[in-house]
XYZ file of C-alpha atoms in Angstrom:
690
model
C 0.000 0.000 0.000
C 1.107 3.449 -0.637
C 3.236 3.881 1.682
C 2.704 0.499 2.918
C 0.320 -1.170 5.175
C 2.717 -3.472 6.534
C 3.914 -4.663 9.490
C 7.408 -4.779 10.181
C 6.112 -3.618 13.492
C 5.689 -6.567 13.787
C 8.888 -8.208 13.980
C 8.560 -8.001 17.637
C 5.348 -6.614 18.689
C 4.171 -4.387 20.299
C 40.464 20.954 -5.189
C 39.432 23.976 -2.846
C 35.992 24.241 -1.622
C 35.233 27.217 -3.846
C 36.662 25.443 -6.874
C 34.602 22.381 -6.159
C 31.465 24.452 -5.906
C 32.246 26.192 -9.172
C 32.909 22.895 -10.883
C 29.660 21.501 -9.577
C 27.794 24.562 -10.760
C 29.360 24.313 -14.210
C 28.454 20.673 -14.532
C 24.923 21.449 -13.509
C 24.694 24.452 -15.803
C 25.538 22.403 -18.843
C 22.628 20.143 -18.189
C 20.291 22.834 -17.014
C 20.944 24.944 -20.062
C 19.703 22.193 -22.317
C 16.721 21.466 -20.131
C 15.932 25.148 -19.680
C 15.856 25.691 -23.424
C 13.698 22.647 -23.913
C 11.444 23.810 -21.151
C 11.125 27.279 -22.637
C 9.650 25.757 -25.772
C 6.660 24.587 -23.817
C 6.161 27.239 -21.211
C 2.425 27.400 -21.744
C 0.765 25.368 -19.038
C -1.308 22.492 -20.215
C -1.507 18.789 -20.176
C 0.314 16.432 -22.429
C -1.118 13.053 -21.609
C 0.943 9.939 -21.713
C 0.356 7.972 -24.887
C -2.751 5.886 -24.528
C -0.911 3.125 -26.371
C 1.443 2.873 -23.430
C -1.137 3.022 -20.662
C -3.471 0.541 -22.337
C -0.762 -1.874 -23.358
C -1.547 -1.780 -27.068
C 2.167 -1.842 -27.575
C 2.530 -4.512 -24.892
C 3.631 -2.185 -22.117
C 7.263 -3.063 -22.542
C 9.922 -1.243 -24.501
C 7.321 1.086 -26.000
C 10.090 2.871 -27.812
C 13.830 2.514 -27.769
C 16.243 5.361 -27.259
C 19.333 5.294 -29.449
C 21.775 7.287 -27.362
C 25.185 5.978 -26.392
C 26.244 5.532 -22.778
C 27.619 8.519 -20.890
C 29.500 8.501 -17.602
C 27.490 8.763 -14.422
C 30.416 9.084 -12.019
C 29.808 12.189 -9.884
C 32.372 14.933 -10.421
C 31.561 16.799 -7.231
C 30.799 16.135 -3.596
C 27.366 17.693 -3.722
C 24.441 16.034 -1.932
C 21.698 18.324 -3.157
C 18.889 15.820 -3.664
C 17.163 12.995 -1.833
C 19.582 10.301 -3.061
C 22.632 12.551 -3.329
C 22.465 12.617 -7.109
C 19.681 12.251 -9.659
C 21.151 8.896 -10.676
C 20.245 7.646 -7.155
C 23.696 6.140 -6.635
C 23.978 7.580 -3.107
C 27.685 7.858 -3.794
C 30.168 10.437 -2.573
C 33.597 10.851 -4.217
C 34.963 12.176 -0.896
C 37.956 10.279 0.524
C 38.774 12.046 3.793
C 36.969 9.351 5.768
C 38.294 5.932 4.807
C 37.915 2.349 5.880
C 41.160 2.768 7.841
C 40.179 5.866 9.866
C 36.383 5.688 10.101
C 36.684 4.139 13.564
C 37.790 7.604 14.797
C 34.547 9.243 13.688
C 33.044 11.606 16.289
C 29.727 13.344 16.698
C 30.346 16.997 15.809
C 26.898 18.428 16.392
C 23.266 17.481 16.772
C 20.062 19.423 16.318
C 16.596 18.695 17.664
C 13.683 20.033 15.646
C 11.063 19.613 18.379
C 8.684 18.188 15.765
C 8.040 14.743 17.189
C 5.081 12.792 18.546
C 4.771 9.295 19.943
C 1.071 9.266 19.079
C -0.118 8.963 22.675
C -1.703 12.425 22.698
C -3.883 14.205 20.173
C -1.144 14.360 17.536
C -0.531 11.242 15.432
C 2.836 9.549 15.748
C 5.634 10.921 13.580
C 7.639 9.007 11.004
C 10.716 10.820 9.745
C 12.564 9.585 6.681
C 14.042 12.875 5.474
C 17.556 12.707 4.130
C 19.221 16.093 4.823
C 20.388 17.795 1.640
C 23.503 19.915 1.321
C 23.250 22.826 -1.125
C 23.960 26.538 -1.135
C 26.478 25.956 1.689
C 23.538 24.994 3.896
C 21.964 21.817 5.255
C 18.194 21.757 4.623
C 15.683 19.477 6.293
C 11.898 19.016 6.369
C 10.054 17.771 9.473
C 6.963 15.598 10.072
C 5.155 18.758 11.220
C 5.812 20.104 7.715
C 8.335 22.736 8.727
C 11.466 23.543 6.705
C 14.696 24.248 8.586
C 18.032 25.565 7.279
C 21.136 24.728 9.313
C 24.779 25.729 9.284
C 26.468 22.541 7.985
C 29.532 22.961 10.212
C 27.861 23.775 13.530
C 24.173 22.873 13.272
C 23.147 26.435 14.166
C 19.740 27.313 12.749
C 19.778 29.853 9.903
C 16.015 30.061 9.403
C 12.861 28.008 9.617
C 9.453 28.168 7.974
C 6.191 26.676 9.214
C 3.784 25.699 6.418
C 1.010 25.500 9.042
C -0.316 22.393 7.355
C -2.745 20.034 9.002
C -1.274 17.863 11.715
C -3.863 15.192 11.066
C -3.268 11.785 9.562
C -5.191 12.610 6.381
C -3.949 9.837 4.090
C -1.582 7.895 6.318
C -1.952 6.558 9.855
C 0.964 8.760 10.978
C 2.603 12.112 10.159
C 5.396 11.590 7.617
C 8.019 13.639 5.877
C 10.850 12.688 3.514
C 12.483 16.070 3.228
C 13.072 18.825 0.717
C 14.351 19.527 -2.801
C 16.640 22.232 -4.162
C 16.832 24.205 -7.413
C 18.923 27.133 -8.512
C 19.058 29.329 -11.590
C 21.835 28.800 -14.068
C 23.347 32.143 -13.161
C 21.700 33.396 -9.970
C 21.223 37.170 -10.077
C 22.918 38.742 -7.015
C 20.511 40.232 -4.522
C 17.435 38.845 -6.273
C 15.207 36.509 -4.297
C 14.294 32.990 -5.368
C 17.241 32.423 -7.651
C 17.772 29.488 -5.335
C 14.669 27.678 -4.097
C 13.889 24.973 -1.541
C 10.663 22.965 -1.990
C 8.641 20.792 0.341
C 5.278 19.065 0.085
C 2.764 18.631 2.910
C 0.320 16.060 4.202
C -2.587 18.145 2.846
C -1.237 18.133 -0.704
C 0.427 21.546 -0.907
C 3.838 22.289 -2.373
C 5.812 25.207 -0.919
C 8.644 27.111 -2.639
C 10.933 29.195 -0.409
C 13.942 31.372 -1.102
C 16.911 29.244 -0.064
C 18.787 32.153 1.517
C 16.019 33.770 3.538
C 13.329 31.108 3.939
C 10.665 33.498 2.617
C 7.988 32.305 0.137
C 8.695 32.836 -3.566
C 5.944 35.193 -4.715
C 6.235 34.226 -8.400
C 5.626 30.533 -7.662
C 1.932 29.558 -7.905
C -0.112 31.292 -5.184
C 2.524 33.413 -3.462
C 4.850 30.450 -2.971
C 2.242 27.727 -2.444
C 0.796 25.300 -4.996
C -2.251 23.214 -4.055
C -2.020 19.906 -5.935
C -5.484 18.865 -4.863
C -6.878 21.436 -7.334
C -5.956 18.870 -10.027
C -7.443 15.941 -8.118
C -10.629 15.594 -10.186
C -11.135 11.829 -10.562
C -12.386 10.008 -7.466
C -11.756 13.377 -5.901
C -13.276 12.697 -2.509
C -9.977 11.016 -1.602
C -7.244 13.608 -0.972
C -3.598 13.586 -2.020
C -0.601 13.982 0.280
C 2.816 15.119 -0.900
C 5.186 13.396 1.497
C 8.123 12.908 -0.869
C 10.098 15.973 -2.038
C 9.849 16.744 -5.764
C 12.474 15.324 -8.089
C 14.183 18.337 -9.662
C 15.426 17.819 -13.238
C 16.544 21.021 -14.896
C 13.623 23.430 -14.570
C 11.109 20.648 -14.006
C 9.695 19.593 -10.639
C 8.405 16.024 -10.894
C 5.795 15.514 -8.196
C 4.042 12.322 -7.132
C 1.825 11.789 -4.123
C 0.676 9.301 -1.484
C -2.844 8.014 -0.928
C -4.814 5.371 0.876
C -5.244 2.416 -1.432
C -5.602 -0.189 1.291
C -8.747 1.574 2.421
C -10.556 2.135 -0.885
C -11.102 0.359 -4.176
C -11.589 3.707 -5.872
C -8.825 6.253 -5.406
C -7.391 9.110 -7.419
C -5.403 7.830 -10.417
C -1.686 8.136 -9.830
C -0.970 11.256 -11.826
C 2.620 12.526 -11.845
C 2.849 16.268 -12.422
C 5.654 18.130 -14.135
C 5.713 21.645 -12.742
C 7.799 24.643 -13.753
C 10.340 25.189 -10.991
C 10.003 28.988 -11.001
C 6.341 29.607 -11.735
C 4.556 26.545 -10.389
C 2.714 26.150 -13.690
C 1.763 22.646 -14.734
C 3.681 21.507 -17.821
C 2.539 17.926 -18.428
C 1.052 14.982 -16.591
C 1.638 11.261 -16.667
C -1.116 8.714 -16.064
C -0.415 5.026 -15.512
C -4.061 3.944 -15.573
C -5.985 3.900 -18.890
C -8.663 6.594 -19.048
C -11.511 4.108 -19.473
C -11.055 2.560 -16.028
C -9.770 5.481 -13.936
C -13.101 5.980 -12.174
C -13.282 2.468 -10.756
C -9.706 2.006 -9.534
C -6.872 4.416 -8.762
C -3.335 5.003 -7.482
C -0.601 3.304 -9.572
C 1.083 6.440 -8.273
C 4.674 7.419 -7.512
C 5.022 7.965 -3.775
C 8.801 7.672 -3.554
C 11.645 9.500 -5.261
C 12.470 9.225 -8.961
C 15.810 9.168 -10.738
C 16.939 10.822 -13.970
C 19.544 10.589 -16.705
C 19.959 14.272 -17.464
C 22.302 13.698 -20.399
C 19.593 11.778 -22.234
C 16.613 13.742 -20.959
C 15.012 10.744 -19.233
C 13.270 10.500 -15.893
C 12.540 7.096 -14.329
C 9.329 6.516 -12.382
C 8.917 3.730 -9.807
C 5.169 3.179 -10.221
C 3.087 1.556 -7.484
C 0.213 -0.932 -7.802
C -3.402 0.037 -8.634
C -6.094 0.043 -5.947
C -7.212 -1.747 -3.944
C -4.134 -3.594 -2.819
C -5.308 -7.178 -2.381
C -8.238 -7.607 -4.799
C -8.190 -6.812 -8.513
C -11.667 -7.670 -9.728
C -12.348 -4.007 -10.497
C -9.252 -3.720 -12.676
C -8.999 -6.845 -14.776
C -8.329 -4.687 -17.851
C -4.643 -4.366 -18.745
C -2.777 -1.709 -16.756
C 0.725 -2.319 -18.132
C 2.241 0.775 -16.507
C 1.133 -0.277 -13.008
C 3.818 -1.729 -10.697
C 6.493 -0.779 -13.203
C 9.614 1.168 -13.903
C 8.660 3.654 -16.588
C 11.040 5.978 -18.440
C 9.646 9.309 -19.656
C 10.994 12.061 -21.867
C 11.546 14.797 -19.303
C 10.386 17.551 -21.639
C 7.156 15.986 -22.874
C 6.169 13.283 -20.385
C 5.926 10.769 -23.209
C 6.705 7.163 -22.367
C 10.047 6.052 -23.808
C 9.967 2.551 -22.347
C 8.305 0.710 -19.472
C 8.811 -2.633 -17.761
C 6.121 -4.086 -15.547
C 7.569 -6.038 -12.617
C 4.312 -7.440 -11.234
C 1.377 -8.264 -13.494
C -2.044 -7.607 -11.970
C -0.613 -6.904 -8.526
C -2.721 -8.265 -5.633
C 0.124 -8.346 -3.076
C 0.814 -4.605 -2.591
C 4.210 -5.048 -4.225
C 4.556 -1.373 -5.212
C 7.780 -0.374 -6.885
C 8.948 1.594 -3.884
C 12.413 2.970 -4.596
C 14.065 5.079 -7.256
C 15.981 2.902 -9.723
C 19.740 3.363 -9.498
C 21.477 4.298 -12.740
C 24.925 2.920 -13.459
C 27.376 2.278 -16.239
C 28.544 -1.315 -15.965
C 30.830 -3.542 -17.980
C 29.451 -7.008 -18.609
C 31.417 -9.486 -20.736
C 33.668 -6.632 -21.832
C 30.775 -4.467 -23.049
C 29.916 -1.140 -21.427
C 26.220 -0.908 -20.732
C 24.159 2.116 -19.648
C 22.236 0.202 -17.003
C 19.494 0.673 -14.452
C 18.916 -1.546 -11.434
C 15.437 -1.676 -9.913
C 15.127 -3.185 -6.459
C 11.670 -4.485 -5.543
C 9.630 -5.460 -2.541
C 9.892 -9.070 -3.703
C 13.652 -8.966 -3.128
C 14.407 -9.054 -6.848
C 16.912 -6.837 -8.604
C 15.922 -6.228 -12.214
C 18.787 -4.920 -14.374
C 18.013 -3.380 -17.778
C 19.523 -0.999 -20.294
C 18.340 2.387 -19.008
C 17.990 3.806 -22.524
C 15.957 0.977 -24.029
C 14.519 -1.057 -21.154
C 16.064 -4.216 -22.600
C 17.419 -6.987 -20.358
C 21.042 -6.960 -19.272
C 20.702 -10.452 -17.845
C 17.659 -12.442 -19.049
C 14.346 -11.761 -17.298
C 11.979 -14.711 -17.697
C 8.203 -14.984 -17.546
C 7.444 -18.013 -15.358
C 4.113 -19.668 -14.421
C 2.796 -18.696 -10.978
C 0.013 -20.027 -8.687
C -3.563 -19.361 -9.769
C -5.269 -19.563 -6.387
C -8.039 -21.713 -4.985
C -10.908 -19.950 -6.743
C -12.391 -18.637 -3.510
C -12.167 -14.960 -4.535
C -14.887 -13.792 -6.896
C -14.121 -11.580 -9.853
C -10.389 -12.116 -9.662
C -8.432 -12.737 -12.897
C -4.806 -13.484 -12.120
C -1.840 -13.276 -14.424
C -0.626 -16.757 -15.413
C 3.018 -15.631 -15.303
C 5.273 -13.144 -13.544
C 8.762 -11.827 -14.448
C 11.758 -13.400 -12.682
C 15.345 -12.145 -13.116
C 17.964 -14.818 -13.795
C 20.638 -12.509 -12.353
C 21.376 -11.154 -9.786
C 20.035 -13.907 -7.550
C 17.089 -12.942 -5.311
C 18.189 -11.063 -2.189
C 16.237 -13.515 -0.050
C 15.031 -17.014 -0.754
C 11.374 -16.785 -1.809
C 11.553 -20.058 -3.753
C 10.097 -22.092 -0.904
C 7.960 -21.718 2.177
C 10.075 -20.155 4.924
C 11.236 -22.620 7.551
C 9.686 -22.383 10.995
C 12.021 -21.061 13.684
C 12.101 -23.911 16.186
C 12.830 -21.653 19.145
C 9.730 -19.551 18.454
C 7.663 -22.675 17.889
C 8.760 -24.233 21.173
C 8.155 -21.026 23.130
C 4.764 -20.773 21.468
C 3.882 -24.386 22.325
C 3.538 -25.271 18.653
C 1.680 -22.074 17.757
C 3.865 -21.424 14.701
C 3.415 -24.965 13.372
C -0.337 -24.728 13.723
C -0.371 -21.390 11.956
C 1.778 -22.723 9.097
C -0.695 -25.598 8.628
C -3.607 -23.168 8.272
C -1.941 -20.926 5.705
C -2.285 -21.368 1.959
C 1.045 -21.467 0.169
C 1.857 -22.654 -3.341
C 4.983 -20.578 -3.834
C 5.683 -16.917 -4.296
C 2.758 -15.025 -5.832
C 0.195 -17.269 -4.125
C -2.833 -14.934 -4.274
C -4.982 -13.928 -1.301
C -7.710 -16.342 -0.225
C -10.807 -16.375 1.969
C -9.918 -19.755 3.456
C -8.196 -20.834 6.686
C -5.982 -18.164 8.210
C -5.256 -16.839 4.739
C -2.209 -16.843 2.446
C 1.405 -16.780 3.584
C 3.250 -13.944 1.866
C 6.995 -13.595 1.771
C 8.518 -11.032 1.542
C 5.979 -8.856 3.298
C 4.207 -5.838 1.837
C 6.708 -3.391 3.345
C 9.203 -5.108 1.140
C 12.375 -7.110 0.960
C 13.863 -3.775 -0.112
C 12.336 -0.439 0.761
C 12.559 3.171 -0.376
C 16.241 3.493 0.521
C 17.017 1.535 -2.643
C 20.410 0.512 -4.001
C 23.666 2.431 -3.470
C 26.450 2.092 -6.017
C 30.225 2.547 -6.050
C 30.920 3.451 -9.708
C 34.667 2.965 -9.379
C 34.483 -0.588 -8.078
C 31.173 -1.388 -9.790
C 29.756 -2.656 -6.500
C 26.082 -2.248 -5.638
C 24.955 -2.276 -1.982
C 21.435 -2.896 -0.711
C 19.828 -3.703 2.650
C 16.947 -6.135 3.040
C 14.195 -7.181 5.437
C 13.019 -10.773 5.850
C 9.462 -10.676 7.165
C 6.635 -13.214 6.791
C 3.053 -11.982 6.690
C -0.293 -13.587 6.079
C -3.324 -12.014 4.492
C -6.955 -13.124 4.479
C -9.899 -11.703 2.541
C -13.328 -11.474 4.179
C -16.643 -11.076 2.425
C -18.193 -7.722 3.198
C -20.621 -9.279 5.674
C -17.935 -11.300 7.421
C -15.598 -8.324 7.479
C -18.106 -6.198 9.342
C -18.259 -8.901 12.008
C -14.515 -9.537 12.171
C -13.060 -6.027 12.001
C -11.567 -5.074 15.334
C -9.403 -2.267 14.038
C -5.806 -2.040 13.079
C -2.556 -0.778 14.389
C -0.271 1.496 12.499
C 0.512 -0.909 9.721
C -1.241 -4.182 10.420
C -4.648 -5.533 11.246
C -7.853 -4.942 9.313
C -8.328 -2.763 6.232
C -11.705 -2.277 4.550
C -10.886 -1.993 0.824
C -14.147 -0.013 0.725
C -15.934 -0.464 -2.610
C -14.517 -3.956 -3.099
C -16.478 -7.102 -2.145
C -13.735 -7.998 0.352
C -12.072 -6.432 3.342
C -8.818 -7.889 4.609
C -6.708 -8.741 7.586
C -2.939 -8.514 7.302
C -0.734 -9.883 10.065
C 2.893 -10.690 10.747
C 3.540 -14.323 11.562
C 4.557 -14.005 15.211
C 3.902 -16.252 18.188
C 2.059 -15.076 21.285
C 5.257 -13.554 22.697
C 5.897 -11.549 19.556
C 8.708 -13.808 18.340
C 8.894 -14.293 14.570
C 7.762 -17.759 13.486
C 10.369 -17.901 10.718
C 14.103 -18.390 10.947
C 16.535 -15.479 11.259
C 18.283 -13.455 9.928
C 15.578 -10.815 9.873
C 17.597 -8.391 7.795
C 20.852 -8.275 5.857
C 23.095 -5.984 3.873
C 24.318 -7.340 0.549
C 27.051 -6.252 -1.883
C 26.956 -7.291 -5.536
C 29.667 -7.305 -8.196
C 27.937 -5.642 -11.121
C 30.449 -7.003 -13.648
C 29.008 -10.447 -13.036
C 25.775 -9.906 -11.124
C 27.107 -12.181 -8.363
C 26.942 -11.574 -4.625
C 30.293 -10.310 -3.343
C 29.394 -10.581 0.334
C 26.365 -10.502 2.582
C 25.890 -10.267 6.334
C 23.186 -9.660 8.935
C 22.760 -5.967 9.668
C 21.852 -4.442 13.038
C 20.159 -6.099 15.961
C 16.490 -6.656 16.695
C 15.150 -5.436 19.998
C 12.335 -6.585 22.242
C 11.401 -5.739 25.798
C 14.443 -3.477 26.003
C 16.904 -6.254 25.144
C 18.999 -6.509 22.005
C 19.022 -9.865 20.250
C 22.240 -11.414 18.864
C 23.489 -9.452 15.871
C 23.751 -12.706 13.924
C 19.938 -12.608 13.823
C 19.980 -9.233 12.099
C 17.252 -6.622 12.100
C 14.482 -5.649 9.715
C 15.532 -2.423 8.048
C 13.940 0.786 6.822
C 16.016 3.343 4.978
C 19.111 2.632 2.958
C 22.862 3.011 2.531
C 25.283 5.556 1.104
C 28.783 4.674 -0.159
C 31.977 6.696 -0.510
C 35.174 6.661 -2.528
C 36.883 6.080 0.821
C 35.582 2.504 0.705
C 32.925 2.995 3.393
C 29.202 2.215 3.541
C 27.148 4.350 5.939
C 23.741 3.150 7.043
C 21.250 3.409 9.909
C 17.995 1.563 9.107
C 18.063 -1.027 11.911
C 15.763 -1.548 14.868
C 18.529 -1.017 17.452
C 18.786 2.729 16.656
C 22.422 2.551 15.710
C 24.210 4.106 12.753
C 27.042 2.084 11.278
C 29.930 2.022 8.829
C 30.905 -1.081 6.854
C 33.733 -1.881 4.484
C 32.647 -1.817 0.837
C 35.229 -4.486 0.061
C 34.336 -7.166 2.597
C 31.364 -6.076 4.724
C 33.341 -5.772 7.950
C 31.649 -3.497 10.499
C 34.060 -0.618 11.107
C 32.184 1.824 13.356
C 28.844 2.412 15.057
C 27.118 4.903 17.319
C 23.844 4.984 19.231
C 21.337 7.613 18.119
C 17.987 8.757 19.452
C 15.755 6.535 17.305
C 16.151 4.250 14.285
C 17.690 6.278 11.443
C 15.206 5.287 8.761
C 16.418 7.767 6.122
C 19.465 7.323 3.931
C 22.419 9.349 5.273
C 23.934 12.254 3.364
C 27.630 12.943 2.917
C 29.065 16.370 2.219
C 32.155 18.540 2.404
C 32.116 21.944 4.076
C 35.190 24.154 4.499
C 37.454 21.243 3.649
C 35.982 18.773 6.145
C 33.932 15.692 5.285
C 30.697 15.197 7.226
C 28.156 12.366 7.463
C 24.618 13.366 8.454
C 21.833 11.121 9.746
C 18.254 11.827 10.716
C 17.196 9.709 13.696
C 13.432 9.971 13.459
C 12.180 6.423 13.783
C 9.298 4.641 12.162
C 6.514 3.017 14.121
C 6.354 0.105 11.699
C 9.820 -0.801 12.985
C 9.170 -0.126 16.654
C 7.596 2.502 18.886
C 10.630 4.735 19.153
C 10.517 8.128 17.466
C 12.904 11.060 17.513
C 13.654 14.544 16.188
C 17.452 14.346 16.029
C 19.752 15.439 13.205
C 23.195 14.078 14.049
C 26.396 14.830 12.136
C 29.801 13.100 12.313
C 33.320 13.924 11.150
C 36.922 13.001 11.935
C 38.580 14.951 14.774
C 40.429 18.034 13.563
């Protein structure tokens, strides 16, 4: 579900600096100039719809067109971290080398900042979930908070420069909690001195508004939309009674702001169709829209939206959309027509919004397997041939690798027969096959029913064994059922991989990704039975109505009475892959699970939320784990090199930047209640001692 109904919760219950900046600006200008010119040719606001051929599948929904451009290097030339994933290619890579695998053990906390915007959900304010990666731009560290405030900080000391309160609703309008994933940054090619809004910071809000502020002063940009505020819900005209939230910062490509949104597709069969808006970065005018759902069926389904960040190949004018599943999540009888752009990676021409190619990773999704992270772009050499590649991590724990210009396979991706269910669900028409990559190998073993953890079964007096016997399971992609205790699903709907996505070292051609290993089970109830059974839900598990569908559902994590997982550990890992061969280079459990105040053995690992960043110094930085620690690992062999305790699980990817000649690593320790009930408001920054 958009942004997942799941239940990890679950695991246990309850050069000189100036020169570098100039170089970065020049590199950016070259790209922006091209995109600015292209943008100027279509300044008039209006809507250029995605080709109906693509959204209806008349051209099969795959490789709709092929680009013919040659590969270009994606290795970052500067140490900027001015977007959600560091760079638009989503590599989460820093070329900085001051902190290395040899000296990272000396890392010290330099400063911390508390926003004050935090709630544990026990009062009138919903609990906060904070996944905002700090961005470094304009010699400033910018952050957004779950109370929808923007804050600018001195990157060397943490002293506040300015803050702005959007005064948005502090109600859980489309999500069970208050969420924020941060801000975006844009600047003019040649900023005019003394003129406001030549550099702009953007942030969306839970009530669907997008704010544009001057990056130096924090004051609204008067030329942007309605005095610095754009209300996206003005364009929400199909199934409009369900509002949009803008929790993810826009993806800034040249002068275009690419904006997706989050909704509530576990609650409703009908929902707004998942429109992506391209908006002029200076004026707020709408340029084009993208629709994944064919026009003929938009009124009876919805979503197939983009609720996480996107990536872009600026040199080739392409933006890559991780598209979620249509609504509702676990029944598809209202959407048996082809929706080939749903649950896909789709490449668009950044200037027109036209589909260039699209690959669907789940056909007729009834498992809530949204594509939930930006694909990572990389140039790789396979069998001596340089390939402009894209790697898409998925909730299923698959890594699909394709040519990012054409959508064609790098390693073969096969359509294989999948289970067709027990026929207990009316109106459902399942896909007979699903795509499986032949390489890289799955990040977790979904080829068989997960083994029962004997310790949990013994403690539960056979409870896990009894549950396993009552669950339907015919292999991965076993569809939901109305029978027994339901269908065992593995990985869970939060995902084997989540929005942190894949990091990539372009020098060593090593990809790094963290995983979660969680078993869930889902059961559908007829409307009459649902009304009798529904006893509410927690943050991310329990009952969900799928209003408008003939079935409601119950989604649970497979724990015993004590909250112990019924399946064998590890519960989370970090994995490194050699992208020359697609083989695993190393893998290891990451973090430690926690219950009743006690940490479990680290060999059991932890479920993870958030993702890694890598550096040219040979270091991986990551939080993500339940034990609220931030860590550094060796890129070469996975050895843990450093760790520190922070206020709450750091569920956002870290950012890495250089300021006045010193390398810093910044984490947000905000927590996520689907991991455990520990939230925070801490920004914490590390560096080597001077």
